[in-house]
XYZ file of C-alpha atoms in Angstrom:
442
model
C -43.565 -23.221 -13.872
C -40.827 -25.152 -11.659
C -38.496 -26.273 -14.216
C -37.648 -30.155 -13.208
C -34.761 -32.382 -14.331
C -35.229 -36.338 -14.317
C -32.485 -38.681 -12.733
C -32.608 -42.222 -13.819
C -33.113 -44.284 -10.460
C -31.685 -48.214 -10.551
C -31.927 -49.495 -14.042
C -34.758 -48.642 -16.121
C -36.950 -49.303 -12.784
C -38.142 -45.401 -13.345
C -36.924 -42.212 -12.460
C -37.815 -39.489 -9.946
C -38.295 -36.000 -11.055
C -36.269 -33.643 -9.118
C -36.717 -29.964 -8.955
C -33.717 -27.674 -11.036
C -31.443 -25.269 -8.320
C -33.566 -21.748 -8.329
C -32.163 -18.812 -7.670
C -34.160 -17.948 -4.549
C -33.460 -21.069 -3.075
C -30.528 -22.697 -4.124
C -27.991 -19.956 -6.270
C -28.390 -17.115 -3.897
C -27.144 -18.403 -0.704
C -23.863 -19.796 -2.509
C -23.479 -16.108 -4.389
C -23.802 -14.327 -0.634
C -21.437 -16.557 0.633
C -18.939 -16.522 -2.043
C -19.440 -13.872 -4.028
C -21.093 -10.539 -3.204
C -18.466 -9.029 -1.117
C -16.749 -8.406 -4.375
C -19.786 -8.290 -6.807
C -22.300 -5.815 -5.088
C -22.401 -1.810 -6.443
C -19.419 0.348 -5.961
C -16.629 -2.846 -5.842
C -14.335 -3.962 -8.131
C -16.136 -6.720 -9.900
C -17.453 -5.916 -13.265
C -21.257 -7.119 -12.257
C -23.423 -7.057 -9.453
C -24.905 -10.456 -8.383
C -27.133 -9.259 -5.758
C -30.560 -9.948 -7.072
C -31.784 -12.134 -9.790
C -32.757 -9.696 -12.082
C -29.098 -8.682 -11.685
C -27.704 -12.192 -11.780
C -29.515 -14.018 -14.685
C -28.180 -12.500 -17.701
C -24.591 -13.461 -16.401
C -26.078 -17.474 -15.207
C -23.717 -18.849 -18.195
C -21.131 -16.875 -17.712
C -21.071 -17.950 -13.603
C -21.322 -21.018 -14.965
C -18.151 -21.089 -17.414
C -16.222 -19.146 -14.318
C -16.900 -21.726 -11.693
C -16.125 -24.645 -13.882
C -12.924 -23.724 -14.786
C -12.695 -22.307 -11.328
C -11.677 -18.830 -11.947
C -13.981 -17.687 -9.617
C -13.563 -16.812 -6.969
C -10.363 -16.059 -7.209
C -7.668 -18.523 -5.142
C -4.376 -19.254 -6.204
C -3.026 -21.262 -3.693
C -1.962 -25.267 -3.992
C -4.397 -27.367 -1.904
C -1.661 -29.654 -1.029
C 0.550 -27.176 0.862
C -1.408 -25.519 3.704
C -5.003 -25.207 4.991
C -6.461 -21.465 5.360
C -8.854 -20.176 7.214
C -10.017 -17.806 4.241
C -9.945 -20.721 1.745
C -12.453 -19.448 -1.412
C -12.982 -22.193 -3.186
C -16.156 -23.885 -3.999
C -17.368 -27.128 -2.622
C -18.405 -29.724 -5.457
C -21.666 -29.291 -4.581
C -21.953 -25.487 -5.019
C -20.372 -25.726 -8.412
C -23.257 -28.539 -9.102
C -25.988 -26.083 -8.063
C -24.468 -23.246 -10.387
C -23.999 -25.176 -13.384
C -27.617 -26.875 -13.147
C -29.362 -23.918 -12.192
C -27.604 -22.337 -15.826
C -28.814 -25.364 -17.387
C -31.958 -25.531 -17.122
C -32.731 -21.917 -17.594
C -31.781 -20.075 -14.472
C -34.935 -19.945 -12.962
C -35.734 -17.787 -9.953
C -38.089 -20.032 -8.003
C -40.375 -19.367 -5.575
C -40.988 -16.405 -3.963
C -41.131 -17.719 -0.280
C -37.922 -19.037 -0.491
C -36.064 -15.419 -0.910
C -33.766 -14.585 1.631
C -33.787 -11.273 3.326
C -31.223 -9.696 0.915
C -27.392 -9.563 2.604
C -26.890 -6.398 4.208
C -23.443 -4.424 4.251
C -22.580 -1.819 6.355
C -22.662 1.954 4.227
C -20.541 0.176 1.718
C -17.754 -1.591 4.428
C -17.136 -5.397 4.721
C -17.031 -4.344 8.522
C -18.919 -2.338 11.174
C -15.895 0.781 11.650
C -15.701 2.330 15.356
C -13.251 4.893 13.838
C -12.979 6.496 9.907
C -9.762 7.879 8.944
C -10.094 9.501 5.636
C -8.024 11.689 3.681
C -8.624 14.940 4.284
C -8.931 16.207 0.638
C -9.323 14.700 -2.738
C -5.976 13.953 -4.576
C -6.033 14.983 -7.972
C -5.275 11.877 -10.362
C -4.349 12.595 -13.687
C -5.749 11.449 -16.757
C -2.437 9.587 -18.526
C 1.434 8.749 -17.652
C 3.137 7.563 -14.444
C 1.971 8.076 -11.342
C 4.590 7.855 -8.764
C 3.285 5.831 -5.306
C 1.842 8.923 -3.092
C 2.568 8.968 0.677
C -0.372 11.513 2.421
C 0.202 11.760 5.982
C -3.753 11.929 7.560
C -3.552 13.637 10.662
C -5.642 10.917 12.943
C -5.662 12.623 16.441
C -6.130 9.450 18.110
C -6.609 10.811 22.032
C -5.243 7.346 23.722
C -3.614 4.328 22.838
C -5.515 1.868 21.148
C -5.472 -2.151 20.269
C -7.720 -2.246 16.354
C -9.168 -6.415 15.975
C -9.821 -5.540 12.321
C -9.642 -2.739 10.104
C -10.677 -2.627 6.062
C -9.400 0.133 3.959
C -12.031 1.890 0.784
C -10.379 3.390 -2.251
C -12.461 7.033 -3.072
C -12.577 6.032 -6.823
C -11.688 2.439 -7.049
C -11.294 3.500 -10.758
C -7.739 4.120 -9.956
C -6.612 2.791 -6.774
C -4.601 -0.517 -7.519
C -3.437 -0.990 -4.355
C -2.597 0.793 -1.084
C -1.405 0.749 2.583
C -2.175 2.172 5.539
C 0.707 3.217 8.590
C 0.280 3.775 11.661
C 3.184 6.535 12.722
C 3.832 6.997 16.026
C 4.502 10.309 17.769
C 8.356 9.201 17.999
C 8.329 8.463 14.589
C 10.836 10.538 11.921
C 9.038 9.296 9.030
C 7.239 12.148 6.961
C 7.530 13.924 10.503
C 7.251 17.379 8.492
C 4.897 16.416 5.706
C 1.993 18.946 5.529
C -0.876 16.845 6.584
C -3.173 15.846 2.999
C -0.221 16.858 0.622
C 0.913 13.743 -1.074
C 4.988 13.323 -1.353
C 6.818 10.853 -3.188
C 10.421 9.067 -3.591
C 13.473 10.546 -1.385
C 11.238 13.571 -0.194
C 9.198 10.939 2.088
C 12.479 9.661 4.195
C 13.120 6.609 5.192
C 10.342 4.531 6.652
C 11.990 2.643 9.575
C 10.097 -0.347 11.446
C 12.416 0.558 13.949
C 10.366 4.170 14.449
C 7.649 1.910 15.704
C 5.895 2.184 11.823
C 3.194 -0.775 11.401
C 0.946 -1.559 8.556
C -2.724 -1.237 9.452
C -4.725 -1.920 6.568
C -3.925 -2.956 3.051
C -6.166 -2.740 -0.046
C -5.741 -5.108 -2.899
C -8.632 -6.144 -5.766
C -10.683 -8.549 -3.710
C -8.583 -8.541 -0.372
C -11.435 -7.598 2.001
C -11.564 -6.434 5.091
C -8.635 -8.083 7.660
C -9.322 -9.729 10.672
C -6.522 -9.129 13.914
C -8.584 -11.354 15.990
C -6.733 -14.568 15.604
C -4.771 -17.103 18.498
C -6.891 -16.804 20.958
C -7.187 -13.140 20.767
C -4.755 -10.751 19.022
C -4.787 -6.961 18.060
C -2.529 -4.358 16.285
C -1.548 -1.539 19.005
C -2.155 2.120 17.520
C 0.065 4.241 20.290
C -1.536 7.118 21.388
C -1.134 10.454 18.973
C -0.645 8.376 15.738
C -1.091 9.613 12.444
C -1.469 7.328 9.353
C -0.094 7.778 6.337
C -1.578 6.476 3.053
C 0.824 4.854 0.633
C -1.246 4.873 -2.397
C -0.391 3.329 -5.851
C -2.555 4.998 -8.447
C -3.108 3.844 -12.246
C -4.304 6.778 -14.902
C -7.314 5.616 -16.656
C -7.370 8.059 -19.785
C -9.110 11.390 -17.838
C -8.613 13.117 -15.228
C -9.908 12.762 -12.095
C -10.213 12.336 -8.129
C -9.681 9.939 -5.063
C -10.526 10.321 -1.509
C -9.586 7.177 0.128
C -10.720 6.103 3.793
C -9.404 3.259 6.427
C -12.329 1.971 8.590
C -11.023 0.324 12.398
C -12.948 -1.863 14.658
C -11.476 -1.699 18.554
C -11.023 -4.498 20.600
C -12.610 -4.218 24.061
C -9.733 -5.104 25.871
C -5.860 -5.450 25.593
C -5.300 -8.742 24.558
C -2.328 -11.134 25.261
C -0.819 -10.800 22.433
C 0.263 -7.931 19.343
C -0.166 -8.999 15.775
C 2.201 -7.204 13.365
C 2.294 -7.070 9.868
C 6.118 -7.429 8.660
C 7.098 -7.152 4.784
C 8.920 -10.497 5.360
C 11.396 -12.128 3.123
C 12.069 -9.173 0.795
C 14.249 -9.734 -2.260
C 15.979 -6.020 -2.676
C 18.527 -7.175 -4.696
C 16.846 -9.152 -7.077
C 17.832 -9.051 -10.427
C 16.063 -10.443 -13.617
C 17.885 -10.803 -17.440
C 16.431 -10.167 -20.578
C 13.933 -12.114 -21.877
C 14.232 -15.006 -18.900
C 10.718 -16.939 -19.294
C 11.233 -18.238 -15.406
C 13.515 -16.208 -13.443
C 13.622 -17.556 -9.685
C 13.889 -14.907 -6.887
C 14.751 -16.156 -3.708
C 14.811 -13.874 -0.219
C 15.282 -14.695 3.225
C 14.505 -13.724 7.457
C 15.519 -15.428 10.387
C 12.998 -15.407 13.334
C 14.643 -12.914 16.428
C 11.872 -13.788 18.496
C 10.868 -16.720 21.196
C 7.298 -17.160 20.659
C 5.880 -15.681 17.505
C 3.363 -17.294 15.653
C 2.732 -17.274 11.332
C -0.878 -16.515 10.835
C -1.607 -14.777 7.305
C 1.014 -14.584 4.026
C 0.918 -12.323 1.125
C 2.979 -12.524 -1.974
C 3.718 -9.549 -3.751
C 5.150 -9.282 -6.952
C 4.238 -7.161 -10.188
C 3.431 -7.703 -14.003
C 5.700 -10.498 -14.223
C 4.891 -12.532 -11.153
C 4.465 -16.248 -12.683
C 4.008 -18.396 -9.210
C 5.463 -18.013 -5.021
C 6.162 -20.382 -2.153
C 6.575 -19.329 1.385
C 9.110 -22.039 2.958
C 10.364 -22.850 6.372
C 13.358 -24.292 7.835
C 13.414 -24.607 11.681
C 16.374 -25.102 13.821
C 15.670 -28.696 13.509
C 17.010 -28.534 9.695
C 13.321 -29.589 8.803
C 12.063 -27.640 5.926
C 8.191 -27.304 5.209
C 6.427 -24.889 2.858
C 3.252 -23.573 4.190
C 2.251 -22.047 1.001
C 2.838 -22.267 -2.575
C 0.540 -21.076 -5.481
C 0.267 -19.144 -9.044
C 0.805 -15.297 -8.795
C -1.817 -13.024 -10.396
C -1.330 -9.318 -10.576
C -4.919 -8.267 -10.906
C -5.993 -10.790 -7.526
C -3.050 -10.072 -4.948
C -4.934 -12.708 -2.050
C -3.709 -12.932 1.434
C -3.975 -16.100 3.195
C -4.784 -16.502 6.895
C -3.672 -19.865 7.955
C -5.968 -21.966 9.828
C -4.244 -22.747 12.450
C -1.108 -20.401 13.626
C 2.217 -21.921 12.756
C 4.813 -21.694 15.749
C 8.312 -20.022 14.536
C 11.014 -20.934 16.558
C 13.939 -18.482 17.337
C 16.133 -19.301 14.410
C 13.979 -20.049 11.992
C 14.433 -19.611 8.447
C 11.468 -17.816 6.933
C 12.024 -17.930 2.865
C 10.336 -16.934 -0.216
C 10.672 -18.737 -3.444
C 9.179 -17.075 -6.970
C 9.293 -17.104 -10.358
C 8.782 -14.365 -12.623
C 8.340 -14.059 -16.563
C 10.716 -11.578 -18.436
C 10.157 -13.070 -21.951
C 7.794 -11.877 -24.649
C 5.235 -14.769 -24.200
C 4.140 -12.780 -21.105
C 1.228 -10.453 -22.535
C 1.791 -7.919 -19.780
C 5.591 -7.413 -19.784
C 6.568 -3.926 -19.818
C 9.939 -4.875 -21.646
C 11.235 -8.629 -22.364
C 14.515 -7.024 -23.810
C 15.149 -4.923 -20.320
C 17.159 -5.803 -17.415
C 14.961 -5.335 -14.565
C 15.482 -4.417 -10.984
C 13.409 -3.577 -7.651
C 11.397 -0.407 -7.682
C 8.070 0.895 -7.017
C 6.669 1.297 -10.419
C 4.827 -1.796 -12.323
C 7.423 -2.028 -14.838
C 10.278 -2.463 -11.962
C 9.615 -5.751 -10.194
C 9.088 -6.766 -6.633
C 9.667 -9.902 -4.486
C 8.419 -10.450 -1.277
C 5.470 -12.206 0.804
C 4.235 -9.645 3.137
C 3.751 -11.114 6.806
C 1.118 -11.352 9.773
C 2.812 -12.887 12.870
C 1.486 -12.657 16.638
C 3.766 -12.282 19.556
C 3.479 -11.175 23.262
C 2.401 -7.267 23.630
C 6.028 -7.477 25.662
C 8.086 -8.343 23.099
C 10.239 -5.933 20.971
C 8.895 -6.111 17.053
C 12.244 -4.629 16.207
C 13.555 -8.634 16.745
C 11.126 -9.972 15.074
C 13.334 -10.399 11.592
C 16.161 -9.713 10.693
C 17.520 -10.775 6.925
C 19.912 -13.130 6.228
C 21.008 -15.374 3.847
C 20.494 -14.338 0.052
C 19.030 -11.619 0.974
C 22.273 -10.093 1.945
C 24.294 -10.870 -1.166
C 24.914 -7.862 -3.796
C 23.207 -7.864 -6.876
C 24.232 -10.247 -9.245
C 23.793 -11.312 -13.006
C 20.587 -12.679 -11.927
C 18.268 -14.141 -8.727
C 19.642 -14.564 -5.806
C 18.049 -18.411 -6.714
C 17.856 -21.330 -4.633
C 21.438 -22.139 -4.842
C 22.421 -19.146 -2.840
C 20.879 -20.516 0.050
C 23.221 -21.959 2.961
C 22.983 -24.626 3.341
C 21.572 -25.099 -0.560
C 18.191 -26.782 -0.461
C 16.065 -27.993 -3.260
């Protein structure tokens, strides 16, 4: 039976009766829209929502999720930006998921199913090319994990220009995050690892951009797939004879076990006008945060080398005591905007592609703003009483807001950045903050 709701219609005239949201028609278009990249078999979300035998024991708990709109998961304040990748729900879509729980969650009728979503052997994208590691990498079942760098011989036979690439964990168990690097021929980094053995710390070398080393692909819970394709046509260059190396951050999970992780590329047909390169952006080395400090402010800083790059996608990155970001700019003008500001979660690390690319003129000031939480009212601080510094491990802290910038395929990425302001102080007592900026702004 259809269930129906009435809806009073003028007053006390009468009322029409109005059929409830059903899954078939109504629920399942906004869950293959919104949510299945995540909840489907095999990815990180708890649940799959792909049918609705699947999706109707959780209809009050997408309900309490959407209403307090932690799902899906976006962090950013609408009144600094607009992005292209923007998840949250219309009004009306939270409507439909509320009243569909309300009145039972019924599935509807059978002609209104839509063909089921189809994903490609598991990938957000269609892959040209599969890099995967060439053996499993033993994970262990308890303690730290240093990050792993496996250098995956890729035998790339010319150079190439990738419009989007996705990267799969093996055992999503205990991949938390990782990157992928293209390494040039010419590159010294890891230029004698043994291809599939995984190094760590000093033994990896120093990872220069300068070598020509670009991120490809990044993998963070519910990052996706990325899309190079942007301004009018853009693409990452791959030079031929490449390798990539994996930096992968693995979490033990109370047994031992394995990972096998893979990077998927999509070519571009043609060499487009212009590269898009991935930089780590304003990077806060010498941050510094005290004891127990509820709301420690980081600030870091890069000024634009280049004549004609373009902002198109941010990333902040922080770790278990990331409390909230901003991602400001201050031309040559003096004006300051901020394109981006938002709360920090550990467990969602988004990426935001602007929707329209923001021009950067030489000289620009390109600055990062967060706060972290070093006290004991954060539930997932290593140590409140510890001093803590960068590093690699979850229990150092990080402050930066990784980069996506387009340029001309002429132009030298080595002048893309280069840092400046508090980012070239020496550690202090704490920060650098917002007064170490020159001039200060607030």
């Amino acid at each position: 039976m259809t269930a129906l709701k009435l809806i009073a219609v003028g007053f006390g005239i009468g009322a029409i009766a109005i059929a409830a949201p059903t899954f078939n028609k109504d629920v399942l278009p906004v869950l293959e829209k919104n949510c299945q990249s995540c909840h489907r078999p095999g990815e990180v979300a708890p649940m799959s929502l792909m049918t609705y035998a699947e999706a109707r024991p959780w209809a009050k708990a997408v309900k309490a999720a959407v209403v307090a709109r932690k799902m899906p998961p976006w962090f950013a304040d609408p009144n600094y930006g607009h992005f292209a990748n923007d998840r949250r729900l219309s009004d009306a879509d939270i409507n439909t998921l509320v009243a569909w729980a309300d009145n039972g969650a019924p599935e509807g009728a059978a002609k209104d199913k839509r063909p089921a979503r189809t994903f490609e052997a598991g990938w957000n994208l269609k892959p040209d090319i599969i890099v995967e590691m060439p053996k499993d990498f033993q994970v262990k079942a308890t303690g730290t994990i240093n990050y792993q760098f496996i250098r995956v011989k890729a035998n790339f036979p010319e150079d190439m220009w990738v419009k989007a690439a996705e990267m799969r964990p093996g055992n999503p168990a205990v991949v938390h995050h990782m990157k992928g690097w293209v390494v040039p021929p010419c590159s010294r980094w890891m230029a004698e690892a043994v291809p599939g053995e995984g190094y760590e710390g000093a033994e990896t070398g120093r990872n220069e951009m300068n070598d020509g080393n670009d991120i490809i692909a990044k993998f963070n819970p519910g990052l996706g797939a990325q899309s190079f394709d942007v301004d009018g046509g853009s693409a990452k260059f791959v030079p031929k004879g490449s390798d990539i190396v994996f930096e992968m951050h693995y979490t033990a999970v109370g047994k031992a076990t394995t990972d096998r992780s893979k990077i998927g590329l999509v070519l571009a047909k043609a060499a487009p006008a212009r590269r898009y390169f991935f930089s780590a952006g304003p990077t806060a080395l010498n941050l510094v945060i005290p004891p127990g400090d509820g709301n420690a402010e980081v600030v870091s800083e890069v000024t634009v080398g280049l004549d004609d790059a373009k902002l198109v996608y941010a990333q902040p990155h922080m770790h278990l005591r990331g409390k909230d970001f901003e991602l400001r700019l201050i031309y040559p003008t003096g004006e300051s905007e901020t394109v981006l500001k938002g709360k920090f979660d550990f467990e969602w690390q988004m990426g935001y592609d602007f929707a329209k690319p923001i021009v950067l003129p030489k000289g620009t000031r390109v600055i990062a703003i967060t706060h972290l939480d070093n006290s004991p009212n954060n539930p997932f601080n290593p140590d409140p009483a510890k001093e803590v510094r960068w590093g690699p491990q979850n229990w150092d802290e990080m402050s930066n807001i990784f980069l996506g910038l387009t340029f001309d395929v002429g132009d030298n990425p080595d002048k893309l950045f280069h840092r400046s302001g508090p980012s070239l102080l020496p550690p202090g007592k704490s920060g650098p903050a917002l007064t170490a900026l020159e001039p200060p702004v607030r």
